Coordinates of C-alpha atoms in Angstrom, one line a residue:
N1 CA 38.9 -17.8 -7.3
L2 CA 37.7 -20.6 -5.6
A3 CA 40.3 -20.9 -3.4
L4 CA 39.3 -17.7 -1.3
E5 CA 37.0 -18.1 1.4
D6 CA 34.2 -14.9 1.1
I7 CA 34.3 -12.7 -0.4
H8 CA 36.1 -10.2 2.1
L9 CA 39.0 -12.0 1.6
H10 CA 38.2 -11.5 -2.3
V11 CA 38.8 -7.4 -1.7
E12 CA 42.1 -7.7 0.6
T13 CA 42.9 -10.1 -2.5
R14 CA 42.2 -7.5 -4.3
L15 CA 43.5 -4.7 -2.3
K16 CA 46.5 -5.8 -1.9
E17 CA 47.0 -6.5 -5.9
I18 CA 47.0 -2.4 -5.7
I19 CA 48.0 -1.0 -2.4
G20 CA 50.4 -4.3 -1.5
P21 CA 50.6 -5.3 1.8
A22 CA 48.9 -2.8 3.1
A23 CA 46.3 -4.1 2.1
G24 CA 46.5 -6.4 4.9
R25 CA 46.0 -3.8 7.5
L26 CA 41.8 -3.7 6.7
H27 CA 41.4 -6.3 9.1
T28 CA 41.6 -5.1 11.9
A29 CA 40.3 -3.6 14.6
R30 CA 36.1 -6.1 12.1
S31 CA 35.2 -8.8 12.3
R32 CA 32.7 -10.2 9.4
N33 CA 30.1 -9.6 11.1
D34 CA 30.2 -6.4 11.3
Q35 CA 30.9 -5.7 8.1
V36 CA 28.5 -8.1 7.2
A37 CA 25.9 -6.6 9.5
V38 CA 26.8 -2.4 8.3
D39 CA 27.0 -4.5 4.6
F40 CA 23.0 -5.4 5.1
R41 CA 21.8 -1.5 6.5
L42 CA 23.0 -0.2 3.8
W43 CA 21.7 -2.2 1.2
V44 CA 18.2 -2.3 3.2
K45 CA 18.1 1.5 4.1
A46 CA 19.0 2.1 0.1
A47 CA 15.9 -0.4 -0.4
C48 CA 13.2 1.4 1.8
A49 CA 14.9 4.0 0.0
E50 CA 13.8 3.1 -4.2
A51 CA 10.3 1.9 -2.2
D52 CA 10.0 5.7 -0.5
L53 CA 10.4 7.8 -4.4
A54 CA 8.0 4.1 -6.2
L55 CA 5.0 4.4 -3.4
K56 CA 5.4 8.8 -4.4
G57 CA 5.5 8.3 -8.2
L58 CA 2.2 5.5 -7.9
I59 CA 0.2 8.4 -5.3
T60 CA 1.1 10.9 -7.8
A61 CA -0.9 9.0 -10.2
L62 CA -3.2 7.7 -8.1
L63 CA -3.7 12.0 -7.4
A64 CA -3.6 13.0 -10.9
R65 CA -6.6 10.5 -11.8
A66 CA -8.4 12.1 -8.0
E67 CA -8.5 15.4 -9.6
E68 CA -9.8 13.9 -12.6
H69 CA -12.3 12.0 -11.8
A70 CA -13.3 14.3 -8.8
D71 CA -17.4 14.2 -9.6
T72 CA -17.8 10.7 -10.7
I73 CA -20.8 9.5 -9.6
M74 CA -19.7 5.6 -9.2
P75 CA -21.3 2.8 -6.0
G76 CA -19.6 2.4 -3.4
F77 CA -20.1 -0.8 -1.5
T78 CA -19.7 -2.8 1.6
H79 CA -19.7 -7.2 1.3
L80 CA -19.6 -6.3 -2.6
Q81 CA -22.7 -4.7 -2.3
V82 CA -24.2 -1.1 -2.9
A83 CA -23.5 0.9 -0.5
Q84 CA -24.2 4.0 -0.8
P85 CA -22.8 6.5 -4.1
V86 CA -20.0 8.3 -4.3
T87 CA -17.3 9.4 -6.9
L88 CA -14.3 7.9 -8.4
G89 CA -12.2 10.4 -7.2
H90 CA -12.8 9.3 -2.8
H91 CA -12.2 5.6 -3.8
L92 CA -9.0 6.9 -5.9
M93 CA -8.7 8.6 -2.7
A94 CA -8.6 6.1 -0.1
Y95 CA -5.6 4.4 -1.8
V96 CA -3.5 7.1 -1.2
E97 CA -4.1 7.4 2.1
M98 CA -3.4 3.6 2.4
L99 CA 0.1 4.4 0.1
G100 CA 0.5 6.8 2.5
R101 CA 0.7 5.5 5.4
D102 CA 3.5 2.0 4.1
R103 CA 5.8 5.6 2.3
S104 CA 5.7 6.2 7.1
R105 CA 6.0 2.6 7.6
F106 CA 9.1 2.2 5.1
A107 CA 10.2 6.3 6.2
D108 CA 9.9 4.8 11.0
A109 CA 12.3 1.8 9.8
M110 CA 15.8 3.9 8.3
K111 CA 15.1 5.9 11.2
R112 CA 15.2 2.8 13.0
M113 CA 18.6 1.1 11.1
D114 CA 20.2 4.0 10.6
E115 CA 22.7 3.0 12.9
C116 CA 26.3 2.0 12.4
P117 CA 27.8 -1.5 13.4
L118 CA 31.2 -1.5 12.2
G119 CA 33.7 -1.7 15.2
A120 CA 31.1 -4.2 16.2
A121 CA 34.0 -6.8 15.8
A122 CA 33.2 -10.4 16.4
L123 CA 30.5 -10.3 19.1
A124 CA 32.1 -7.6 21.8
G125 CA 33.7 -4.9 19.9
T126 CA 37.3 -4.0 20.4
S127 CA 41.1 -3.8 22.8
F128 CA 41.8 -1.4 19.4
P129 CA 41.3 3.1 20.3
I130 CA 38.6 3.1 17.0
D131 CA 36.2 5.7 16.3
R132 CA 32.7 3.9 16.2
Q133 CA 32.2 8.3 15.2
M134 CA 33.8 8.8 12.9
T135 CA 32.9 5.5 10.3
A136 CA 28.9 6.1 11.1
K137 CA 28.6 9.5 9.8
A138 CA 32.0 8.4 6.8
L139 CA 29.3 5.7 5.4
G140 CA 25.9 7.9 6.1
F141 CA 24.6 6.7 9.4
A142 CA 22.4 9.4 11.1
G143 CA 22.6 7.8 13.9
G144 CA 26.2 7.1 15.0
P145 CA 27.0 4.1 15.7
T146 CA 25.4 1.3 17.9
R147 CA 25.5 1.1 21.0
N148 CA 25.8 -2.0 22.2
S149 CA 28.1 -4.7 20.2
L150 CA 26.1 -8.2 21.1
D151 CA 22.9 -6.3 19.1
S152 CA 24.9 -5.0 16.8
V153 CA 25.4 -8.0 15.1
S154 CA 22.8 -11.0 15.5
D155 CA 19.5 -9.2 15.0
R156 CA 18.5 -8.3 12.2
D157 CA 14.9 -6.5 13.4
F158 CA 16.2 -3.7 10.8
A159 CA 15.2 -6.4 8.1
L160 CA 12.8 -7.5 8.7
E161 CA 10.7 -4.1 8.7
Y162 CA 11.9 -3.6 5.8
L163 CA 10.1 -6.6 4.8
S164 CA 7.1 -6.4 6.8
A165 CA 6.2 -2.6 5.3
T166 CA 6.6 -4.7 1.9
H167 CA 4.0 -6.7 3.1
M168 CA 2.3 -4.1 3.9
T169 CA 2.6 -2.9 0.7
G170 CA 1.7 -5.2 -1.2
L171 CA -2.0 -6.5 1.3
H172 CA -2.6 -2.6 0.2
L173 CA -1.5 -3.2 -3.8
S174 CA -3.0 -6.6 -3.9
R175 CA -6.9 -4.8 -2.4
L176 CA -6.6 -2.8 -5.4
A177 CA -5.4 -4.8 -7.9
E178 CA -8.9 -7.5 -6.8
E179 CA -10.7 -4.1 -7.4
M180 CA -9.4 -3.0 -11.5
I181 CA -9.6 -6.8 -11.8
I182 CA -13.2 -7.0 -10.8
W183 CA -13.9 -2.9 -12.2
A184 CA -12.9 -4.1 -16.1
S185 CA -14.9 -7.8 -16.1
Q186 CA -17.5 -7.0 -18.3
P187 CA -20.5 -7.2 -16.0
F188 CA -19.0 -4.3 -14.1
G189 CA -17.4 -2.3 -16.9
F190 CA -16.0 0.4 -15.2
I191 CA -12.9 0.6 -16.9
T192 CA -10.3 0.0 -18.9
L193 CA -7.2 -1.6 -19.5
P194 CA -4.9 -1.0 -22.3
D195 CA -2.9 -3.8 -24.0
A196 CA 0.0 -2.8 -22.2
W197 CA -1.6 -3.8 -19.0
S198 CA -3.4 -6.7 -20.5
T199 CA -2.5 -9.7 -22.6
G200 CA -5.0 -12.1 -25.0
S201 CA -6.4 -15.2 -24.7
S202 CA -4.6 -18.7 -26.8
I203 CA -8.0 -19.4 -27.7
M204 CA -10.9 -17.3 -27.1
P205 CA -9.2 -13.7 -29.4
Q206 CA -12.0 -11.0 -27.9
K207 CA -10.5 -12.0 -23.9
R208 CA -8.6 -8.4 -22.8
N209 CA -6.8 -10.8 -19.6
P210 CA -5.7 -8.0 -16.5
D211 CA -2.8 -10.2 -16.0
A212 CA -0.3 -7.6 -14.5
A213 CA -3.4 -6.8 -12.4
E214 CA -3.6 -10.4 -11.3
L215 CA 0.7 -10.9 -11.3
V216 CA 0.5 -7.7 -8.6
R217 CA -2.6 -9.4 -7.0
A218 CA 0.4 -12.2 -6.6
K219 CA 3.3 -10.9 -4.8
A220 CA 1.4 -10.0 -2.1
G221 CA 1.4 -13.8 -0.3
Q222 CA 5.2 -13.3 -2.0
F223 CA 5.6 -10.6 0.2
L224 CA 4.0 -12.7 3.3
A225 CA 6.6 -15.3 2.7
A226 CA 9.0 -13.2 3.3
F227 CA 8.6 -11.7 5.9
T228 CA 7.4 -15.2 7.4
R229 CA 10.8 -17.0 6.6
L230 CA 13.1 -14.4 7.8
S231 CA 11.3 -14.6 11.4
V232 CA 11.4 -17.8 12.0
V233 CA 15.1 -18.4 11.3
M234 CA 15.2 -15.2 13.6
K235 CA 12.6 -16.1 15.9
G236 CA 14.7 -19.0 18.5
L237 CA 18.6 -18.1 17.9
P238 CA 20.1 -16.8 21.4
L239 CA 23.4 -14.3 21.1
A240 CA 25.5 -13.8 19.3
Y241 CA 25.7 -14.9 15.5
S242 CA 24.9 -18.0 14.1
K243 CA 25.1 -19.1 10.1
D244 CA 21.7 -19.2 9.9
M245 CA 21.5 -15.4 10.5
Q246 CA 23.3 -16.1 6.9
E247 CA 20.2 -16.9 5.7
D248 CA 18.4 -13.2 5.9
K249 CA 18.5 -12.1 2.7
E250 CA 17.6 -14.2 -0.3
Q251 CA 14.4 -13.3 0.4
T252 CA 15.1 -9.7 1.4
F253 CA 16.4 -9.3 -2.0
D254 CA 14.0 -11.1 -3.3
A255 CA 10.9 -9.4 -2.0
A256 CA 12.9 -6.2 -3.0
D257 CA 12.6 -7.1 -6.8
S258 CA 9.1 -7.9 -6.8
L259 CA 8.1 -4.6 -4.6
M260 CA 9.5 -2.4 -6.7
L261 CA 8.1 -4.3 -9.8
A262 CA 5.1 -4.4 -8.5
L263 CA 4.8 -0.6 -7.1
A264 CA 5.8 0.2 -11.4
A265 CA 3.3 -1.6 -12.9
M266 CA 0.6 -1.0 -10.8
S267 CA 1.3 3.6 -11.3
G268 CA 1.5 2.5 -15.1
M269 CA -1.9 1.0 -14.4
V270 CA -3.4 3.4 -13.0
G271 CA -2.0 5.9 -15.2
D272 CA -3.4 4.7 -18.5
M273 CA -6.7 2.8 -16.7
Q274 CA -9.9 4.6 -18.4
A275 CA -12.8 4.8 -17.0
N276 CA -16.2 4.4 -18.5
V277 CA -18.3 7.1 -16.8
P278 CA -21.5 6.7 -18.0
S279 CA -21.5 2.8 -16.9
L280 CA -19.8 4.5 -13.5
E281 CA -23.1 6.3 -13.3
A282 CA -25.7 4.8 -14.1
A283 CA -24.6 1.8 -11.6
A284 CA -24.3 4.0 -8.7
A285 CA -27.9 4.3 -9.5
T286 CA -28.3 0.6 -8.9
G287 CA -29.0 -1.3 -6.2
F288 CA -30.9 1.5 -3.6
S289 CA -28.3 3.2 -3.5
T290 CA -29.5 5.9 -2.0
A291 CA -32.0 4.5 1.1
T292 CA -29.7 6.3 3.8
D293 CA -30.0 9.6 1.9
L294 CA -34.4 9.6 2.5
A295 CA -33.9 7.5 5.8
D296 CA -31.3 11.2 7.2
W297 CA -34.2 13.0 5.7
L298 CA -36.7 11.0 8.0
V299 CA -35.1 12.0 11.1
R300 CA -34.1 15.6 10.4
E301 CA -37.6 17.0 8.8
L302 CA -39.5 15.0 10.4
G303 CA -37.9 13.8 13.2
L304 CA -38.0 10.8 12.9
P305 CA -35.6 9.0 15.7
F306 CA -33.5 7.3 13.5
R307 CA -35.1 4.0 14.2
D308 CA -38.3 4.4 13.4
A309 CA -36.5 5.9 10.2
H310 CA -35.5 2.7 9.0
H311 CA -38.1 0.9 9.4
V312 CA -39.6 3.2 6.8
T313 CA -37.1 3.2 4.1
G314 CA -37.3 -1.0 5.0
T315 CA -39.9 -0.9 4.1
L316 CA -39.7 1.9 0.7
V317 CA -37.3 0.2 -0.4
A318 CA -39.5 -4.2 -0.8
M319 CA -41.5 -1.4 -2.4
A320 CA -39.9 -0.6 -5.2
E321 CA -38.5 -3.8 -5.4
A322 CA -41.9 -5.3 -5.9
K323 CA -42.1 -2.6 -8.5
G324 CA -38.6 -4.3 -9.8
A325 CA -38.4 0.3 -9.3
D326 CA -35.6 2.1 -7.4
L327 CA -36.1 4.6 -4.4
P328 CA -36.7 7.4 -7.1
D329 CA -39.4 5.7 -9.9
L330 CA -41.9 5.7 -6.3
T331 CA -44.5 8.3 -6.3
L332 CA -45.7 10.4 -3.7
A333 CA -48.6 8.6 -3.1
E334 CA -46.7 5.4 -3.0
M335 CA -44.7 7.0 0.2
T336 CA -47.6 8.7 1.4
S337 CA -49.3 5.3 2.2
V338 CA -46.0 4.4 4.0
H339 CA -45.6 7.9 6.6
A340 CA -48.2 10.4 5.6
G341 CA -45.2 13.4 6.8
I342 CA -43.5 12.4 3.8
T343 CA -43.5 15.6 1.2
D344 CA -42.1 15.9 -3.2
A345 CA -38.6 17.5 -1.2
V346 CA -38.1 13.5 -0.5
F347 CA -37.1 13.4 -4.6
G348 CA -33.9 16.3 -3.9
V349 CA -31.7 13.7 -2.0
L350 CA -32.8 10.8 -4.0
G351 CA -30.5 11.2 -6.4
V352 CA -27.6 10.0 -6.8
Q353 CA -26.1 13.5 -7.2
N354 CA -27.5 14.6 -3.9
S355 CA -26.2 12.1 -2.0
V356 CA -22.3 12.7 -3.4
A357 CA -22.7 16.2 -3.3
S358 CA -24.5 16.0 0.9
R359 CA -21.7 14.5 2.2
V360 CA -19.8 17.4 3.5
S361 CA -18.1 16.1 6.2
F362 CA -13.9 16.2 7.0
G363 CA -13.2 13.8 4.5
G364 CA -16.0 12.9 3.3
T365 CA -17.3 11.7 -0.4
A366 CA -18.4 15.2 -1.9
P367 CA -16.2 16.7 -4.7
A368 CA -15.2 19.6 -3.0
Q369 CA -14.4 18.2 0.3
V370 CA -11.9 15.5 -2.1
R371 CA -10.4 18.3 -4.4
L372 CA -9.1 19.8 -0.9
R373 CA -7.8 16.2 0.0
I374 CA -5.9 15.8 -3.0
A375 CA -4.5 19.8 -2.4
E376 CA -3.6 19.1 1.6
W377 CA -2.0 15.6 -0.7
K378 CA -0.2 17.9 -3.2
E379 CA 0.9 20.0 -0.7
V380 CA 3.3 16.8 0.5
L381 CA 4.1 15.3 -2.2
G382 CA 5.6 18.8 -2.3

């Protein structure tokens, strides 16, 4: 009915059709301001819970793949250059940690928004003897009623916190999507994404484009834009309510829809991707990835200061590079020509398997450590 001003009048009119004139009492001790605030809080609370559940699903998918590949060697990178060997399981578990923090952000936001604005009325409260504790409990607000009527109707920090958590989650999803895109490319060949998460080219029949991952990557900008847009709406508003605040919902609803879609898509891709183990292990053995292991061995076994060990290792790397070989391909004679104290025991640390197995510090990439972290997370998820 276009003659009715807003949703509140629609509700009152419909209630009048059902119960008669008593519906006119519906607006007693209430304002559109506090009713909108309570409705929006309830919606954002539900959106936080949905995000948490979807994040749990993605974490579960990552845990399954990490456990499957706790021993699978791959190159670890810094600056996108081969740095040290790690395991694929360890790499995937890094995203589990990130997404776990994202869950905590949504949970924290829910705690702070779990107070009921109903009864704040337009801005000053009401003269009617209402029971705000009762209405807060009936509506499921564990924190009870809000404590200041002006604040109750004039802030949207709960929505901003939700959008901030959404933005951070989007960043993590975008980074994972970017890696999957790189890994699926022919120069890397680390993983294969099935056709369900790829599309073909209109003119190049050999192509399998990782479109789903690319779209997830793009969503990060949308989440940041939503947070920025609402921040700009709120940044200069005097207390209490202003009509500007009507512009709080469009970007929040849109971000929520996109977040759930991105999480579902990423869960599917993680669950269905196939790791190309030979390619991963071959790449891990390139780029002098065990150079740090050699330097550590020189410190540990020969007592060299690390700075000296770094220099010796750099000289050996240059020697191997000149030969078109890797460090394990150097002969003992070549190594002792750089430092006479090197023995054939050094070859025990130059293999990528030995390198990974040696990283037994808490949180390290050794398969045993990876499995411990997986077990801990399974316990957390229940």
